[in-house]
Every structure is written in C-alpha cells, then in structure tokens.
C-alpha cells in the first residue's frame, strides 16, 4: 500500500511514558509500525525515530531532572503525507534560544545540547511551545 | 549481583585496540554509560592508547552516545593517544555531519583504512 492509499485514524495515539527503556522501545515500535503501515520508508523511519529519541531524552533528563518518576506524554498522528508528534513533560520548560549552539567550534566538545539540533535536522518543523516543556514536531513526506 | 555482560567486542593487534559494539542501537542511557565505562577502563590500561572504534553493527545512535564519544576522545588525547572511528553506516555518518563532529573525530570508511592511519 502506498502512502496515497493510506488513511489514518482520526485521533492521535497518546501514550504516557515513564523513564523506562522498555516503555520507550514499545512506543517507538508502535510509531514505526504506524509509519510502515502508512507507506513511509526506512529514511523516514530513521529520522522520526531519532527525533523522538532526542525529544524524550530531553524531557526525561532535563524536564524531569528533579522529578525522575514523573511521566512524559508522547503522542503521534500518522497521515499519508505528514507525521505529527508531540512530547510534553511536566517540568518548568526551557528557552531553546538559550541553549548554546553545539556545532560552533568553541562548543564542539560540549557533552550535551545536540538533541534539538538533530530534531531540527531530521524533522520538517520543530516548535518548542512556551514555557518550553512541550515540543511539537512535524515530518512531511518528501519535505 | 552478577556483573553486567560486556557491551563491547574488543581485540588488540600490534598495539591497536579495535572495539565493536554488541548493540545495534546505542540509545539506552544505562548502556551508553556502561560502554563509556568499559572503554575508559581500556584507556586506563594503555600508556598511550590507540583505539579504533568500529560502528559496523550500529543502526541507531543518540546524542547521548555522541557525548560519551567526546569524553573518550578527551581521555585519549589526555594520554597523547589516538582515536579513530570507522565502518559508519551512511545514516549514522549523517549524524556526525549534522553535529559537525566529523570535524572533531578522525572518521574512516573502514577499519583497514583506519588501522593504516595510526602513526
């Protein structure tokens, strides 16, 4: 089935995840299954998986740095022509403009701060919603 | 409690330590921590470490793993050693290009070329 033949369910899938590898892997598998059913290829699956991995890592490691037991809400909606993803933590949020650019020479050896760079590179659109505890990402097929 | 199984395949030949990852996905933070610890132990045993890390089996890699590689690079440089990366799948190599870490690391197409590059 090609993407043009695919019609998704109307409502997004919404999962509540704890900082647990098995839960994260299960969520990633569900998303990958949806992508494949919708006809997305391996390049798209790789891109979306990486972006989700980084968004969840940011949510758990930074958003919930002081609350490791709190869950993160992960939702996705797969259509034939676009994939919409949201990750929301319960932390205070952050301002993405205040994260030093890890790709400039003086920060190249920084140990962190690359998650958002990768999300922006692999997804068509990435918005950090104020106060900064929710990231919304869109992958557009062929975009 | 039994120690965790190694996440690395390690072989040494003519003073060069070649490391491969057991995991195809280097995403889990606990595993990344263990990988970092295991490689650090190897570095500690070498007076002037020469390490080749092969990504032959790796399908996915997170930014947390990149942070660990930077730490490893720093430790090796601190002992005046050399680090080479090789056998990186094109999709994974793209991650190094996007983050511009291809400027920091010595990356070779394959292990043979990497081995030849050690001085």
Short mmCIF file of C-alpha atoms in Angstrom, two decimals:
data_model
loop_
_atom_site.label_atom_id
_atom_site.label_comp_id
_atom_site.label_asym_id
_atom_site.label_seq_id
_atom_site.Cartn_x
_atom_site.Cartn_y
_atom_site.Cartn_z
CA UNK A 1 0.00 0.00 0.00
CA UNK A 2 1.42 3.38 -0.95
CA UNK A 3 1.14 6.45 1.22
CA UNK A 4 -1.52 7.94 -1.03
CA UNK A 5 -3.82 4.97 -0.26
CA UNK A 6 -3.39 5.30 3.47
CA UNK A 7 -5.95 6.87 5.74
CA UNK A 8 -5.11 7.16 9.40
CA UNK A 9 -7.45 7.03 12.33
CA UNK A 10 -8.81 10.47 13.08
CA UNK A 11 -7.37 10.72 16.56
CA UNK A 12 -3.72 10.72 17.58
CA UNK A 13 -2.18 7.93 19.65
CA UNK A 14 -1.44 9.25 23.12
CA UNK A 15 0.92 7.39 25.45
CA UNK A 16 2.06 8.12 28.98
CA UNK A 17 5.66 7.03 29.37
CA UNK A 18 7.88 6.61 32.37
CA UNK A 19 11.67 6.79 32.16
CA UNK A 20 11.91 3.13 31.31
CA UNK A 21 13.69 1.70 28.26
CA UNK A 22 11.08 -1.00 27.65
CA UNK A 23 8.27 1.58 27.59
CA UNK A 24 10.21 3.87 25.27
CA UNK A 25 11.09 0.99 22.92
CA UNK A 26 7.46 -0.15 22.88
CA UNK A 27 6.30 3.37 22.00
CA UNK A 28 8.94 3.61 19.26
CA UNK A 29 7.81 0.26 17.83
CA UNK A 30 4.18 1.41 17.75
CA UNK A 31 5.17 4.58 15.95
CA UNK A 32 7.39 2.67 13.50
CA UNK A 33 4.54 0.24 12.78
CA UNK A 34 2.24 3.16 12.03
CA UNK A 35 4.83 4.72 9.73
CA UNK A 36 5.36 1.49 7.82
CA UNK A 37 1.61 0.88 7.51
CA UNK A 38 1.31 4.36 6.05
CA UNK A 39 4.00 3.53 3.49
CA UNK A 40 6.92 5.52 4.89
CA UNK A 41 10.36 4.17 4.00
CA UNK A 42 13.42 3.48 6.11
CA UNK A 43 14.81 7.01 5.75
CA UNK A 44 11.65 8.49 7.24
CA UNK A 45 11.53 5.85 9.97
CA UNK A 46 15.17 6.56 10.90
CA UNK A 47 14.57 10.33 11.00
CA UNK A 48 11.41 10.15 13.09
CA UNK A 49 12.85 7.58 15.49
CA UNK A 50 15.93 9.69 16.12
CA UNK A 51 13.91 12.87 16.66
CA UNK A 52 11.57 11.11 19.10
CA UNK A 53 14.51 9.58 20.95
CA UNK A 54 16.07 13.02 21.41
CA UNK A 55 12.78 14.67 22.41
CA UNK A 56 12.11 12.00 25.05
CA UNK A 57 15.71 12.22 26.33
CA UNK A 58 15.34 15.99 26.71
CA UNK A 59 12.01 15.55 28.51
CA UNK A 60 13.27 12.96 30.98
CA UNK A 61 16.82 14.21 31.52
CA UNK A 62 16.23 17.95 31.54
CA UNK A 63 12.49 18.50 32.01
CA UNK A 64 12.28 15.91 34.76
CA UNK A 65 15.81 16.25 36.13
CA UNK A 66 14.33 16.86 39.60
CA UNK A 67 11.36 14.51 39.18
CA UNK A 68 12.61 11.26 37.65
CA UNK A 69 9.42 9.33 38.44
CA UNK A 70 7.10 11.73 36.62
CA UNK A 71 5.74 10.50 33.29
CA UNK A 72 6.04 12.17 29.89
CA UNK A 73 3.13 12.38 27.46
CA UNK A 74 4.04 11.23 23.96
CA UNK A 75 1.53 11.50 21.15
CA UNK A 76 1.71 10.90 17.44
CA UNK A 77 -0.57 11.08 14.45
CA UNK A 78 0.46 9.49 11.16
CA UNK A 79 -1.13 10.56 7.90
CA UNK A 80 -0.22 9.66 4.35
CA UNK A 81 1.63 12.93 3.84
CA UNK A 82 2.70 14.01 7.32
CA UNK A 83 3.60 12.77 10.78
CA UNK A 84 2.80 14.92 13.79
CA UNK A 85 4.48 14.24 17.11
CA UNK A 86 4.28 15.88 20.50
CA UNK A 87 6.30 15.27 23.65
CA UNK A 88 5.25 17.03 26.83
CA UNK A 89 6.98 16.87 30.17
CA UNK A 90 5.90 18.30 33.50
CA UNK A 91 9.00 20.37 34.08
CA UNK A 92 9.33 24.16 34.11
CA UNK A 93 10.35 24.32 30.45
CA UNK A 94 13.31 26.00 28.82
CA UNK A 95 14.08 28.58 26.18
CA UNK A 96 15.70 26.91 23.16
CA UNK A 97 17.41 30.16 22.19
CA UNK A 98 19.43 29.95 25.41
CA UNK A 99 20.96 26.57 24.54
CA UNK A 100 24.49 27.17 23.22
CA UNK A 101 24.95 26.08 19.61
CA UNK A 102 26.97 22.85 19.91
CA UNK A 103 28.04 22.99 16.27
CA UNK A 104 30.23 26.09 16.58
CA UNK A 105 33.92 25.40 17.05
CA UNK A 106 34.14 26.59 20.66
CA UNK A 107 31.29 24.24 21.71
CA UNK A 108 32.22 21.26 19.58
CA UNK A 109 33.43 19.30 22.60
CA UNK A 110 30.39 20.10 24.72
CA UNK A 111 28.95 16.88 26.12
CA UNK A 112 25.29 17.81 25.57
CA UNK A 113 22.96 20.16 23.71
CA UNK A 114 22.78 18.26 20.40
CA UNK A 115 19.28 16.85 20.75
CA UNK A 116 17.48 19.89 19.41
CA UNK A 117 20.00 20.22 16.56
CA UNK A 118 19.22 16.66 15.48
CA UNK A 119 15.45 17.10 15.85
CA UNK A 120 15.57 20.20 13.66
CA UNK A 121 17.77 18.48 11.08
CA UNK A 122 15.62 15.38 10.72
CA UNK A 123 12.12 16.82 11.08
CA UNK A 124 10.44 19.28 8.74
CA UNK A 125 9.27 21.51 11.57
CA UNK A 126 10.13 21.65 15.28
CA UNK A 127 8.46 24.04 17.70
CA UNK A 128 9.21 24.30 21.39
CA UNK A 129 5.96 25.55 22.88
CA UNK A 130 6.30 28.08 25.74
CA UNK A 131 7.07 27.72 28.57
CA UNK A 132 9.25 25.12 26.87
CA UNK A 133 8.03 21.83 28.31
CA UNK A 134 6.32 20.72 25.10
CA UNK A 135 7.89 20.07 21.72
CA UNK A 136 5.79 19.66 18.60
CA UNK A 137 7.43 18.11 15.54
CA UNK A 138 6.18 17.54 12.02
CA UNK A 139 7.67 15.28 9.36
CA UNK A 140 6.32 15.96 5.88
CA UNK A 141 6.72 13.19 3.34
CA UNK A 142 9.16 14.32 0.68
CA UNK A 143 9.59 17.59 2.57
CA UNK B 1 24.64 -9.37 41.71
CA UNK B 2 26.48 -10.66 38.65
CA UNK B 3 28.39 -8.02 36.68
CA UNK B 4 26.66 -6.76 33.53
CA UNK B 5 27.71 -8.53 30.35
CA UNK B 6 30.15 -6.56 28.23
CA UNK B 7 28.60 -4.38 25.55
CA UNK B 8 31.80 -4.47 23.51
CA UNK B 9 33.86 -6.84 21.39
CA UNK B 10 37.49 -5.96 21.92
CA UNK B 11 40.58 -7.20 20.12
CA UNK B 12 44.13 -5.92 20.24
CA UNK B 13 46.64 -6.23 17.44
CA UNK B 14 50.07 -4.62 17.23
CA UNK B 15 49.28 -2.12 19.95
CA UNK B 16 45.96 -1.02 18.47
CA UNK B 17 42.74 -1.82 20.31
CA UNK B 18 39.78 -2.39 17.97
CA UNK B 19 36.36 -2.10 19.56
CA UNK B 20 32.97 -3.10 18.18
CA UNK B 21 29.60 -2.59 19.80
CA UNK B 22 27.41 -5.55 20.68
CA UNK B 23 24.26 -3.41 20.49
CA UNK B 24 22.75 -2.39 17.19
CA UNK B 25 21.01 0.54 18.88
CA UNK B 26 23.12 2.76 21.11
CA UNK B 27 20.26 4.65 22.66
CA UNK B 28 19.72 3.41 26.18
CA UNK B 29 21.39 5.72 28.67
CA UNK B 30 22.41 2.93 31.05
CA UNK B 31 24.01 1.03 28.17
CA UNK B 32 25.79 4.17 26.95
CA UNK B 33 27.11 4.71 30.47
CA UNK B 34 28.38 1.13 30.56
CA UNK B 35 30.00 1.49 27.14
CA UNK B 36 31.75 4.66 28.32
CA UNK B 37 32.94 2.95 31.50
CA UNK B 38 34.22 -0.10 29.62
CA UNK B 39 36.15 1.98 27.09
CA UNK B 40 37.54 4.17 29.86
CA UNK B 41 38.89 1.06 31.58
CA UNK B 42 40.62 0.08 28.35
CA UNK B 43 42.13 3.57 28.02
CA UNK B 44 43.35 3.38 31.61
CA UNK B 45 45.32 0.22 30.86
CA UNK B 46 47.17 1.76 27.90
CA UNK B 47 50.12 4.15 28.39
CA UNK B 48 49.44 5.82 25.02
CA UNK B 49 46.11 4.44 23.80
CA UNK B 50 45.47 3.75 20.14
CA UNK B 51 41.79 2.94 19.78
CA UNK B 52 39.76 2.09 16.71
CA UNK B 53 36.01 2.08 17.30
CA UNK B 54 34.08 0.28 14.59
CA UNK B 55 30.38 1.08 14.11
CA UNK B 56 29.91 -1.93 11.84
CA UNK B 57 26.84 -3.24 13.67
CA UNK B 58 25.27 0.05 14.69
CA UNK B 59 21.85 1.04 13.29
CA UNK B 60 20.89 3.85 15.67
CA UNK B 61 22.86 6.31 17.75
CA UNK B 62 21.68 9.09 20.07
CA UNK B 63 23.23 12.40 21.06
CA UNK B 64 23.98 10.89 24.47
CA UNK B 65 26.28 8.41 22.74
CA UNK B 66 28.00 11.31 20.97
CA UNK B 67 28.67 12.87 24.38
CA UNK B 68 30.32 9.65 25.53
CA UNK B 69 32.48 9.54 22.39
CA UNK B 70 33.62 13.10 23.10
CA UNK B 71 34.58 12.10 26.64
CA UNK B 72 36.50 9.09 25.29
CA UNK B 73 38.29 11.30 22.75
CA UNK B 74 39.22 13.73 25.50
CA UNK B 75 40.66 10.95 27.69
CA UNK B 76 42.69 9.52 24.82
CA UNK B 77 44.07 12.93 23.89
CA UNK B 78 44.97 13.47 27.55
CA UNK B 79 47.27 10.45 27.29
CA UNK B 80 48.67 11.60 23.95
CA UNK B 81 46.87 8.70 22.26
CA UNK B 82 44.91 8.37 19.04
CA UNK B 83 41.25 7.57 18.34
CA UNK B 84 39.82 6.51 15.00
CA UNK B 85 36.19 5.80 14.08
CA UNK B 86 35.28 3.54 11.17
CA UNK B 87 32.64 1.41 9.42
CA UNK B 88 29.93 4.02 9.99
CA UNK B 89 26.66 3.47 8.14
CA UNK B 90 25.79 6.48 5.92
CA UNK B 91 22.71 7.31 8.02
CA UNK B 92 24.80 7.31 11.19
CA UNK B 93 27.57 9.27 9.48
CA UNK B 94 25.00 11.95 8.70
CA UNK B 95 24.55 12.46 12.46
CA UNK B 96 28.26 13.27 12.74
CA UNK B 97 27.99 15.69 9.82
CA UNK B 98 24.89 17.47 11.19
CA UNK B 99 26.53 17.93 14.60
CA UNK B 100 29.84 18.80 12.88
CA UNK B 101 31.56 16.17 14.98
CA UNK B 102 33.09 14.88 11.76
CA UNK B 103 35.47 17.83 12.30
CA UNK B 104 36.43 16.58 15.76
CA UNK B 105 36.82 12.86 15.09
CA UNK B 106 39.06 11.05 12.64
CA UNK B 107 36.50 9.04 10.66
CA UNK B 108 37.50 6.41 8.10
CA UNK B 109 35.42 4.43 5.63
CA UNK B 110 36.51 1.10 7.03
CA UNK B 111 38.69 -0.48 9.69
CA UNK B 112 41.51 -1.23 7.25
CA UNK B 113 41.93 2.43 6.33
CA UNK B 114 41.64 3.42 9.97
CA UNK B 115 44.32 0.95 11.02
CA UNK B 116 46.67 2.31 8.35
CA UNK B 117 46.18 5.86 9.66
CA UNK B 118 47.71 5.27 13.10
CA UNK B 119 51.16 6.76 13.46
#
